[in-house]
Amino acid sequence: MPSTPVVALEKEDHQRDAEFKKVMHGESAKAAGGVAALLKKNTEAQQIAVDEYFKHFDNKTAEGETLADREARTKEYATLTRHYYNLATDIYEYGWGQCFHFCRYSPGEPFYQAIARHEHYLASQIGIKKGMKVLDVGCGVGGPAREIAKFTDAHITGLNNNDYQIDRATHYAVRDGLSGQLKFVKGDFMQMSFPDNTFDAVYAIEATVHAPKLEGVYGEIYRVLKPGGVFGVYEWLMTDNYDNDNVEHRDIRLAIEVGNGISNMVPISEGLAAMKNVGFELLHHEDLADRNDPMPWYWPIAGEMGYMQSYLDFFTVVRMTHTARRILHGFAGLLETVGLAPKGTKKTADALARGADGLVAGAKKNLFTPMYLMVGKKPLN
């Protein structure tokens, strides 16, 4: 196997993480989801998560950003990501669903159908088939794993470093009668516990962006993939139009990072180089955001009424307008004040909104893509 660069890895402590999950989330993993789960948090533990996450972003601006700021985030990449999802998971489920990713859209296509189609497309690109042993790297609450398991009849193992999301994923697998096809494992994708040559195929959907260095996570994927196996990824990348010396560009990147739990965004050229450097034979790569689709991938978060195709889209579009955000976030602040919502709920929602604005701005200026498709094969020899 080709050598990969040494990256400083955080020391794992599964017992610490499990104990924190138990205190912060309690039994909320079994709640219906969204607001019902959000209101069941331990306030003191949530405040710890807020402090640990936002210490990397509070009072940090694009104008004053230093290399040391980014290095501090990458040094604590696992903690940053874990606490981001401690804070954001229930908001994601309430506002988006159980598949935490973007997708392409066809005219008149319902939102969740488009989400599922995006997952099916990746599975078909990789060639996932019945009986295969497949790894989902960064599985969230298991939405894509459940869909791909049903679509392909493969057995899927989901890897995740957030204990709460693992509990939710397991809960949903039992609910849907998929426990025999799905397994969810705690771990850092930069230092996986799986033996070499374990999986027939591996995929990642908008998750490996949380890595401090793509070569590190791609190298681990290469290691656990069987010879001849295929890895497919939808990667979040800055396009090669991004100029880090441009303050406006940096501000967009920083907004995306703070709103999405990311320590270090990199350009497309670095993503492609990482795939090749760890040993993958690159079978296909393409920015699916560049396809000539009738509607852009970001329309559900743009808050622009012109993207409505029918009255069914009204709530999706309206809730992302700046006016609606101010009302909803103000209400979240009120719930905090009266003790019904845990401290940090509004701050987290504000960060997610800033991230959404950064995503839309990055897309419109062709600086960012959430769906750079790369498909690589591990050579037989």
CSV table of C-alpha atoms in Angstrom, one decimal:
chain,number,residue,atom,x,y,z
A,1,MET,CA,0.0,0.0,0.0
A,2,PRO,CA,1.3,3.5,-0.8
A,3,SER,CA,2.4,5.5,2.2
A,4,THR,CA,0.2,8.3,3.4
A,5,PRO,CA,1.4,11.5,5.2
A,6,VAL,CA,1.5,11.4,9.0
A,7,VAL,CA,-1.4,13.3,10.5
A,8,ALA,CA,-1.7,14.0,14.3
A,9,LEU,CA,-4.7,12.0,15.5
A,10,GLU,CA,-6.8,12.6,18.5
A,11,LYS,CA,-6.6,9.9,21.2
A,12,GLU,CA,-9.9,8.0,21.3
A,13,ASP,CA,-11.8,7.6,24.6
A,14,HIS,CA,-15.0,5.7,24.0
A,15,GLN,CA,-15.9,5.4,27.7
A,16,ARG,CA,-15.7,9.2,28.1
A,17,ASP,CA,-17.8,9.8,25.0
A,18,ALA,CA,-20.4,7.2,26.1
A,19,GLU,CA,-20.7,8.8,29.5
A,20,PHE,CA,-21.1,12.3,28.0
A,21,LYS,CA,-23.8,11.0,25.6
A,22,LYS,CA,-25.7,9.4,28.5
A,23,VAL,CA,-25.6,12.7,30.5
A,24,MET,CA,-26.4,15.1,27.6
A,25,HIS,CA,-28.9,13.0,25.6
A,26,GLY,CA,-30.4,10.6,28.2
A,27,GLU,CA,-33.2,8.6,26.5
A,28,SER,CA,-33.8,11.2,23.8
A,29,ALA,CA,-32.4,8.8,21.1
A,30,LYS,CA,-35.7,7.0,21.4
A,31,ALA,CA,-37.7,10.1,21.0
A,32,ALA,CA,-39.7,10.8,17.8
A,33,GLY,CA,-36.9,13.1,16.6
A,34,GLY,CA,-36.4,16.8,16.0
A,35,VAL,CA,-38.0,19.1,18.6
A,36,ALA,CA,-39.2,16.2,20.8
A,37,ALA,CA,-35.6,15.0,21.2
A,38,LEU,CA,-34.1,18.5,21.4
A,39,LEU,CA,-36.2,19.4,24.5
A,40,LYS,CA,-34.9,16.4,26.4
A,41,LYS,CA,-31.3,17.4,26.7
A,42,ASN,CA,-29.3,18.1,29.9
A,43,THR,CA,-28.6,21.8,29.9
A,44,GLU,CA,-25.2,21.7,31.6
A,45,ALA,CA,-23.9,19.0,29.3
A,46,GLN,CA,-25.2,20.9,26.3
A,47,GLN,CA,-23.4,24.0,27.5
A,48,ILE,CA,-20.1,22.0,27.6
A,49,ALA,CA,-20.7,20.9,24.0
A,50,VAL,CA,-21.5,24.6,23.0
A,51,ASP,CA,-18.3,25.8,24.6
A,52,GLU,CA,-16.1,23.0,23.2
A,53,TYR,CA,-17.4,23.6,19.6
A,54,PHE,CA,-17.6,27.4,19.4
A,55,LYS,CA,-14.2,28.0,21.0
A,56,HIS,CA,-12.8,27.4,17.6
A,57,PHE,CA,-15.0,29.9,15.9
A,58,ASP,CA,-16.1,32.6,18.3
A,59,ASN,CA,-14.5,36.0,17.5
A,60,LYS,CA,-12.7,34.5,14.5
A,61,THR,CA,-13.1,36.4,11.2
A,62,ALA,CA,-12.0,35.8,7.7
A,63,GLU,CA,-9.9,39.0,7.8
A,64,GLY,CA,-8.0,38.0,10.9
A,65,GLU,CA,-7.9,34.2,10.3
A,66,THR,CA,-4.4,32.7,10.8
A,67,LEU,CA,-2.8,29.4,10.0
A,68,ALA,CA,-2.7,28.7,13.7
A,69,ASP,CA,-6.5,29.0,13.9
A,70,ARG,CA,-7.0,26.3,11.3
A,71,GLU,CA,-4.3,24.1,12.8
A,72,ALA,CA,-6.1,24.4,16.2
A,73,ARG,CA,-9.3,23.1,14.6
A,74,THR,CA,-7.6,20.2,12.8
A,75,LYS,CA,-5.8,19.2,15.9
A,76,GLU,CA,-9.1,18.7,17.6
A,77,TYR,CA,-11.0,17.4,14.5
A,78,ALA,CA,-12.7,14.5,16.2
A,79,THR,CA,-13.9,16.5,19.3
A,80,LEU,CA,-15.0,19.4,17.0
A,81,THR,CA,-17.1,17.1,14.8
A,82,ARG,CA,-18.5,15.0,17.7
A,83,HIS,CA,-19.8,18.1,19.6
A,84,TYR,CA,-21.1,19.7,16.4
A,85,TYR,CA,-23.4,16.7,16.0
A,86,ASN,CA,-24.2,16.6,19.7
A,87,LEU,CA,-25.7,20.1,19.0
A,88,ALA,CA,-27.0,19.9,15.5
A,89,THR,CA,-28.4,16.4,15.0
A,90,ASP,CA,-31.9,17.1,16.3
A,91,ILE,CA,-32.1,20.3,14.3
A,92,TYR,CA,-31.0,18.5,11.2
A,93,GLU,CA,-33.7,15.8,11.7
A,94,TYR,CA,-36.4,18.5,12.3
A,95,GLY,CA,-35.5,20.7,9.3
A,96,TRP,CA,-34.1,18.2,6.8
A,97,GLY,CA,-34.8,14.6,7.6
A,98,GLN,CA,-32.6,11.6,8.5
A,99,CYS,CA,-30.3,11.8,5.4
A,100,PHE,CA,-27.9,14.6,6.1
A,101,HIS,CA,-26.9,15.4,2.6
A,102,PHE,CA,-27.8,17.5,-0.5
A,103,CYS,CA,-28.8,16.1,-3.9
A,104,ARG,CA,-29.8,16.9,-7.5
A,105,TYR,CA,-33.4,17.5,-8.4
A,106,SER,CA,-35.7,16.8,-11.4
A,107,PRO,CA,-38.8,18.9,-12.2
A,108,GLY,CA,-41.6,18.0,-9.9
A,109,GLU,CA,-39.6,15.5,-8.0
A,110,PRO,CA,-40.5,15.3,-4.3
A,111,PHE,CA,-37.7,16.2,-1.9
A,112,TYR,CA,-37.3,12.8,-0.3
A,113,GLN,CA,-37.4,11.0,-3.6
A,114,ALA,CA,-34.6,13.1,-4.9
A,115,ILE,CA,-32.6,12.4,-1.7
A,116,ALA,CA,-33.1,8.6,-2.2
A,117,ARG,CA,-32.2,8.9,-5.9
A,118,HIS,CA,-28.9,10.5,-5.0
A,119,GLU,CA,-28.1,7.6,-2.7
A,120,HIS,CA,-29.1,5.0,-5.3
A,121,TYR,CA,-26.9,6.7,-7.9
A,122,LEU,CA,-23.8,6.4,-5.7
A,123,ALA,CA,-24.6,2.8,-4.9
A,124,SER,CA,-24.9,2.0,-8.6
A,125,GLN,CA,-21.7,3.8,-9.4
A,126,ILE,CA,-19.9,1.7,-6.9
A,127,GLY,CA,-21.6,-1.5,-8.0
A,128,ILE,CA,-23.1,-2.5,-4.6
A,129,LYS,CA,-24.9,-5.8,-4.9
A,130,LYS,CA,-26.8,-8.3,-2.7
A,131,GLY,CA,-24.6,-10.1,-0.2
A,132,MET,CA,-21.8,-7.6,-0.3
A,133,LYS,CA,-20.2,-6.3,3.0
A,134,VAL,CA,-20.2,-2.5,2.7
A,135,LEU,CA,-18.9,0.3,4.9
A,136,ASP,CA,-20.6,3.6,5.2
A,137,VAL,CA,-18.0,6.1,6.5
A,138,GLY,CA,-19.6,8.8,8.6
A,139,CYS,CA,-23.1,7.3,8.6
A,140,GLY,CA,-25.1,10.0,10.5
A,141,VAL,CA,-28.3,8.6,11.9
A,142,GLY,CA,-28.3,5.9,9.3
A,143,GLY,CA,-30.7,7.3,6.7
A,144,PRO,CA,-28.6,6.5,3.6
A,145,ALA,CA,-27.5,3.2,5.0
A,146,ARG,CA,-31.1,2.1,5.5
A,147,GLU,CA,-32.0,3.3,2.0
A,148,ILE,CA,-29.0,1.6,0.3
A,149,ALA,CA,-29.6,-1.6,2.3
A,150,LYS,CA,-33.1,-1.8,1.0
A,151,PHE,CA,-32.1,-0.8,-2.6
A,152,THR,CA,-29.2,-3.3,-2.9
A,153,ASP,CA,-29.8,-6.1,-0.2
A,154,ALA,CA,-26.2,-5.6,0.9
A,155,HIS,CA,-25.1,-5.7,4.5
A,156,ILE,CA,-23.9,-2.3,5.6
A,157,THR,CA,-21.7,-1.3,8.6
A,158,GLY,CA,-22.0,2.4,9.5
A,159,LEU,CA,-19.0,4.1,11.2
A,160,ASN,CA,-19.6,7.2,13.3
A,161,ASN,CA,-17.7,9.0,16.1
A,162,ASN,CA,-20.9,10.4,17.7
A,163,ASP,CA,-22.5,8.1,20.2
A,164,TYR,CA,-25.9,9.8,20.0
A,165,GLN,CA,-26.1,9.4,16.3
A,166,ILE,CA,-25.2,5.7,16.6
A,167,ASP,CA,-28.1,5.3,19.1
A,168,ARG,CA,-30.5,7.0,16.8
A,169,ALA,CA,-29.3,4.9,13.8
A,170,THR,CA,-29.7,1.7,15.7
A,171,HIS,CA,-33.2,2.8,16.9
A,172,TYR,CA,-34.3,3.4,13.3
A,173,ALA,CA,-32.8,0.2,12.0
A,174,VAL,CA,-34.9,-1.8,14.6
A,175,ARG,CA,-38.0,0.3,13.8
A,176,ASP,CA,-37.6,-0.5,10.1
A,177,GLY,CA,-36.9,-4.2,10.6
A,178,LEU,CA,-33.3,-3.9,9.1
A,179,SER,CA,-31.3,-5.0,12.1
A,180,GLY,CA,-30.1,-8.0,10.2
A,181,GLN,CA,-28.6,-5.9,7.4
A,182,LEU,CA,-27.3,-3.0,9.4
A,183,LYS,CA,-24.6,-2.5,12.1
A,184,PHE,CA,-23.4,0.7,13.6
A,185,VAL,CA,-19.9,1.1,15.0
A,186,LYS,CA,-18.3,3.8,17.1
A,187,GLY,CA,-14.9,5.0,15.8
A,188,ASP,CA,-12.7,7.7,14.3
A,189,PHE,CA,-12.5,7.2,10.5
A,190,MET,CA,-8.9,8.4,10.6
A,191,GLN,CA,-8.0,5.4,12.7
A,192,MET,CA,-10.5,2.6,12.0
A,193,SER,CA,-10.5,-0.6,14.1
A,194,PHE,CA,-11.4,-2.9,11.2
A,195,PRO,CA,-8.8,-5.4,9.9
A,196,ASP,CA,-7.2,-4.9,6.5
A,197,ASN,CA,-9.2,-6.0,3.5
A,198,THR,CA,-12.5,-6.3,5.3
A,199,PHE,CA,-15.1,-4.7,3.0
A,200,ASP,CA,-16.3,-5.4,-0.6
A,201,ALA,CA,-17.2,-1.8,-1.1
A,202,VAL,CA,-17.0,1.5,0.8
A,203,TYR,CA,-19.0,4.8,0.4
A,204,ALA,CA,-19.1,8.2,2.1
A,205,ILE,CA,-21.8,10.8,1.6
A,206,GLU,CA,-20.6,14.3,2.5
A,207,ALA,CA,-18.9,13.0,5.6
A,208,THR,CA,-15.1,12.8,5.0
A,209,VAL,CA,-15.0,16.6,4.8
A,210,HIS,CA,-14.7,16.4,8.6
A,211,ALA,CA,-11.2,14.8,8.2
A,212,PRO,CA,-8.2,16.9,9.1
A,213,LYS,CA,-6.6,15.7,5.9
A,214,LEU,CA,-8.3,13.7,3.2
A,215,GLU,CA,-5.3,11.5,2.5
A,216,GLY,CA,-5.6,10.2,6.1
A,217,VAL,CA,-9.2,9.1,5.8
A,218,TYR,CA,-8.9,7.9,2.2
A,219,GLY,CA,-5.8,5.9,3.2
A,220,GLU,CA,-7.8,4.1,6.0
A,221,ILE,CA,-10.6,3.4,3.5
A,222,TYR,CA,-8.0,1.9,1.1
A,223,ARG,CA,-6.7,-0.2,3.9
A,224,VAL,CA,-10.0,-1.8,4.9
A,225,LEU,CA,-11.2,-2.3,1.4
A,226,LYS,CA,-10.6,-5.6,-0.2
A,227,PRO,CA,-8.3,-5.8,-3.3
A,228,GLY,CA,-10.5,-5.1,-6.3
A,229,GLY,CA,-13.1,-3.3,-4.2
A,230,VAL,CA,-14.5,0.1,-5.1
A,231,PHE,CA,-14.9,3.3,-3.0
A,232,GLY,CA,-17.3,6.0,-4.0
A,233,VAL,CA,-17.6,9.4,-2.3
A,234,TYR,CA,-19.7,12.6,-2.6
A,235,GLU,CA,-17.1,15.1,-1.3
A,236,TRP,CA,-17.5,18.6,-0.1
A,237,LEU,CA,-14.7,20.6,-1.8
A,238,MET,CA,-13.9,24.2,-2.6
A,239,THR,CA,-13.6,24.5,-6.4
A,240,ASP,CA,-10.3,25.5,-7.9
A,241,ASN,CA,-11.8,29.0,-8.4
A,242,TYR,CA,-11.4,29.5,-4.6
A,243,ASP,CA,-8.6,32.0,-3.8
A,244,ASN,CA,-7.5,31.9,-0.1
A,245,ASP,CA,-6.0,35.4,-0.5
A,246,ASN,CA,-9.4,36.7,-1.3
A,247,VAL,CA,-11.1,37.8,1.9
A,248,GLU,CA,-14.6,37.3,0.5
A,249,HIS,CA,-13.7,33.8,-0.5
A,250,ARG,CA,-12.3,33.1,3.0
A,251,ASP,CA,-15.4,34.5,4.6
A,252,ILE,CA,-17.6,32.1,2.5
A,253,ARG,CA,-15.4,29.1,3.4
A,254,LEU,CA,-15.4,30.1,7.1
A,255,ALA,CA,-19.1,30.4,7.1
A,256,ILE,CA,-19.4,26.9,5.6
A,257,GLU,CA,-17.0,25.5,8.2
A,258,VAL,CA,-18.6,27.0,11.3
A,259,GLY,CA,-22.1,26.1,10.2
A,260,ASN,CA,-21.2,22.5,9.4
A,261,GLY,CA,-18.6,21.3,11.9
A,262,ILE,CA,-15.6,21.4,9.5
A,263,SER,CA,-12.1,21.9,10.6
A,264,ASN,CA,-10.4,22.4,7.2
A,265,MET,CA,-12.0,22.7,3.7
A,266,VAL,CA,-9.7,22.0,0.7
A,267,PRO,CA,-10.0,22.4,-3.1
A,268,ILE,CA,-11.0,19.8,-5.7
A,269,SER,CA,-7.4,19.4,-6.8
A,270,GLU,CA,-6.4,18.3,-3.3
A,271,GLY,CA,-9.3,15.8,-3.1
A,272,LEU,CA,-8.2,14.2,-6.4
A,273,ALA,CA,-4.6,14.1,-5.4
A,274,ALA,CA,-5.5,12.4,-2.1
A,275,MET,CA,-7.4,9.6,-3.9
A,276,LYS,CA,-4.4,8.9,-6.2
A,277,ASN,CA,-1.7,9.3,-3.5
A,278,VAL,CA,-3.2,6.6,-1.3
A,279,GLY,CA,-3.3,4.2,-4.2
A,280,PHE,CA,-6.8,4.3,-5.7
A,281,GLU,CA,-7.2,3.8,-9.5
A,282,LEU,CA,-9.6,6.7,-10.2
A,283,LEU,CA,-12.4,5.3,-12.3
A,284,HIS,CA,-14.5,8.4,-12.5
A,285,HIS,CA,-14.6,11.9,-11.1
A,286,GLU,CA,-17.1,14.7,-11.7
A,287,ASP,CA,-18.7,17.7,-10.1
A,288,LEU,CA,-22.4,16.7,-10.2
A,289,ALA,CA,-23.2,20.3,-9.2
A,290,ASP,CA,-22.1,21.3,-12.7
A,291,ARG,CA,-24.8,19.1,-14.4
A,292,ASN,CA,-27.3,21.2,-16.3
A,293,ASP,CA,-30.2,20.5,-13.9
A,294,PRO,CA,-33.3,22.6,-14.0
A,295,MET,CA,-33.0,23.5,-10.3
A,296,PRO,CA,-29.8,23.9,-8.3
A,297,TRP,CA,-28.9,21.6,-5.4
A,298,TYR,CA,-29.1,24.4,-2.9
A,299,TRP,CA,-32.7,25.5,-3.6
A,300,PRO,CA,-34.1,24.1,-0.3
A,301,ILE,CA,-31.8,26.3,1.7
A,302,ALA,CA,-31.8,29.4,-0.5
A,303,GLY,CA,-35.1,30.8,0.8
A,304,GLU,CA,-35.9,32.2,-2.7
A,305,MET,CA,-39.6,31.9,-3.7
A,306,GLY,CA,-38.7,31.5,-7.3
A,307,TYR,CA,-37.7,27.9,-6.7
A,308,MET,CA,-41.2,26.8,-5.7
A,309,GLN,CA,-42.6,24.2,-8.1
A,310,SER,CA,-45.9,23.7,-6.2
A,311,TYR,CA,-47.7,24.6,-3.1
A,312,LEU,CA,-46.0,21.6,-1.4
A,313,ASP,CA,-42.7,23.5,-1.6
A,314,PHE,CA,-44.0,26.5,0.2
A,315,PHE,CA,-42.9,25.6,3.7
A,316,THR,CA,-39.5,24.3,2.5
A,317,VAL,CA,-38.8,27.7,0.9
A,318,VAL,CA,-40.4,30.0,3.4
A,319,ARG,CA,-38.7,28.5,6.4
A,320,MET,CA,-35.3,29.4,5.0
A,321,THR,CA,-36.1,33.1,4.3
A,322,HIS,CA,-34.3,35.5,6.5
A,323,THR,CA,-37.6,36.7,8.0
A,324,ALA,CA,-38.6,33.2,9.0
A,325,ARG,CA,-35.2,32.5,10.4
A,326,ARG,CA,-35.4,35.6,12.6
A,327,ILE,CA,-38.8,34.5,13.9
A,328,LEU,CA,-37.8,30.9,14.5
A,329,HIS,CA,-34.5,31.7,16.1
A,330,GLY,CA,-36.1,34.3,18.3
A,331,PHE,CA,-38.6,31.7,19.4
A,332,ALA,CA,-35.7,29.3,20.2
A,333,GLY,CA,-34.1,32.0,22.3
A,334,LEU,CA,-37.4,32.5,24.1
A,335,LEU,CA,-37.6,28.7,24.8
A,336,GLU,CA,-34.1,28.9,26.3
A,337,THR,CA,-35.0,31.9,28.5
A,338,VAL,CA,-38.0,30.1,30.0
A,339,GLY,CA,-36.0,26.8,30.4
A,340,LEU,CA,-37.8,24.7,27.8
A,341,ALA,CA,-34.9,24.5,25.4
A,342,PRO,CA,-31.3,23.9,26.5
A,343,LYS,CA,-28.8,26.7,26.4
A,344,GLY,CA,-27.0,27.1,23.1
A,345,THR,CA,-30.0,26.1,21.0
A,346,LYS,CA,-30.3,29.6,19.4
A,347,LYS,CA,-26.5,29.9,18.9
A,348,THR,CA,-26.4,26.6,17.2
A,349,ALA,CA,-29.3,27.5,14.9
A,350,ASP,CA,-27.7,30.8,14.1
A,351,ALA,CA,-24.5,29.0,13.1
A,352,LEU,CA,-26.4,26.6,10.9
A,353,ALA,CA,-28.1,29.5,9.2
A,354,ARG,CA,-24.7,31.2,8.6
A,355,GLY,CA,-23.5,28.0,7.2
A,356,ALA,CA,-26.5,27.7,4.8
A,357,ASP,CA,-25.8,31.3,3.6
A,358,GLY,CA,-22.2,30.3,3.0
A,359,LEU,CA,-23.2,27.2,1.0
A,360,VAL,CA,-25.5,29.2,-1.2
A,361,ALA,CA,-23.0,32.0,-1.7
A,362,GLY,CA,-20.2,29.5,-2.5
A,363,ALA,CA,-22.4,27.7,-5.0
A,364,LYS,CA,-23.5,30.9,-6.8
A,365,LYS,CA,-19.9,32.1,-7.1
A,366,ASN,CA,-18.8,28.6,-8.2
A,367,LEU,CA,-16.5,28.3,-5.2
A,368,PHE,CA,-17.9,25.2,-3.5
A,369,THR,CA,-19.5,21.9,-4.3
A,370,PRO,CA,-21.1,19.4,-1.9
A,371,MET,CA,-21.2,16.6,-4.5
A,372,TYR,CA,-17.9,16.1,-6.1
A,373,LEU,CA,-18.2,12.4,-7.1
A,374,MET,CA,-15.0,10.3,-7.0
A,375,VAL,CA,-15.0,6.6,-7.6
A,376,GLY,CA,-11.8,4.7,-7.0
A,377,LYS,CA,-10.8,1.0,-7.2
A,378,LYS,CA,-8.2,-0.7,-5.1
A,379,PRO,CA,-5.9,-2.7,-7.4
A,380,LEU,CA,-5.9,-6.5,-7.1
A,381,ASN,CA,-2.2,-6.4,-6.6
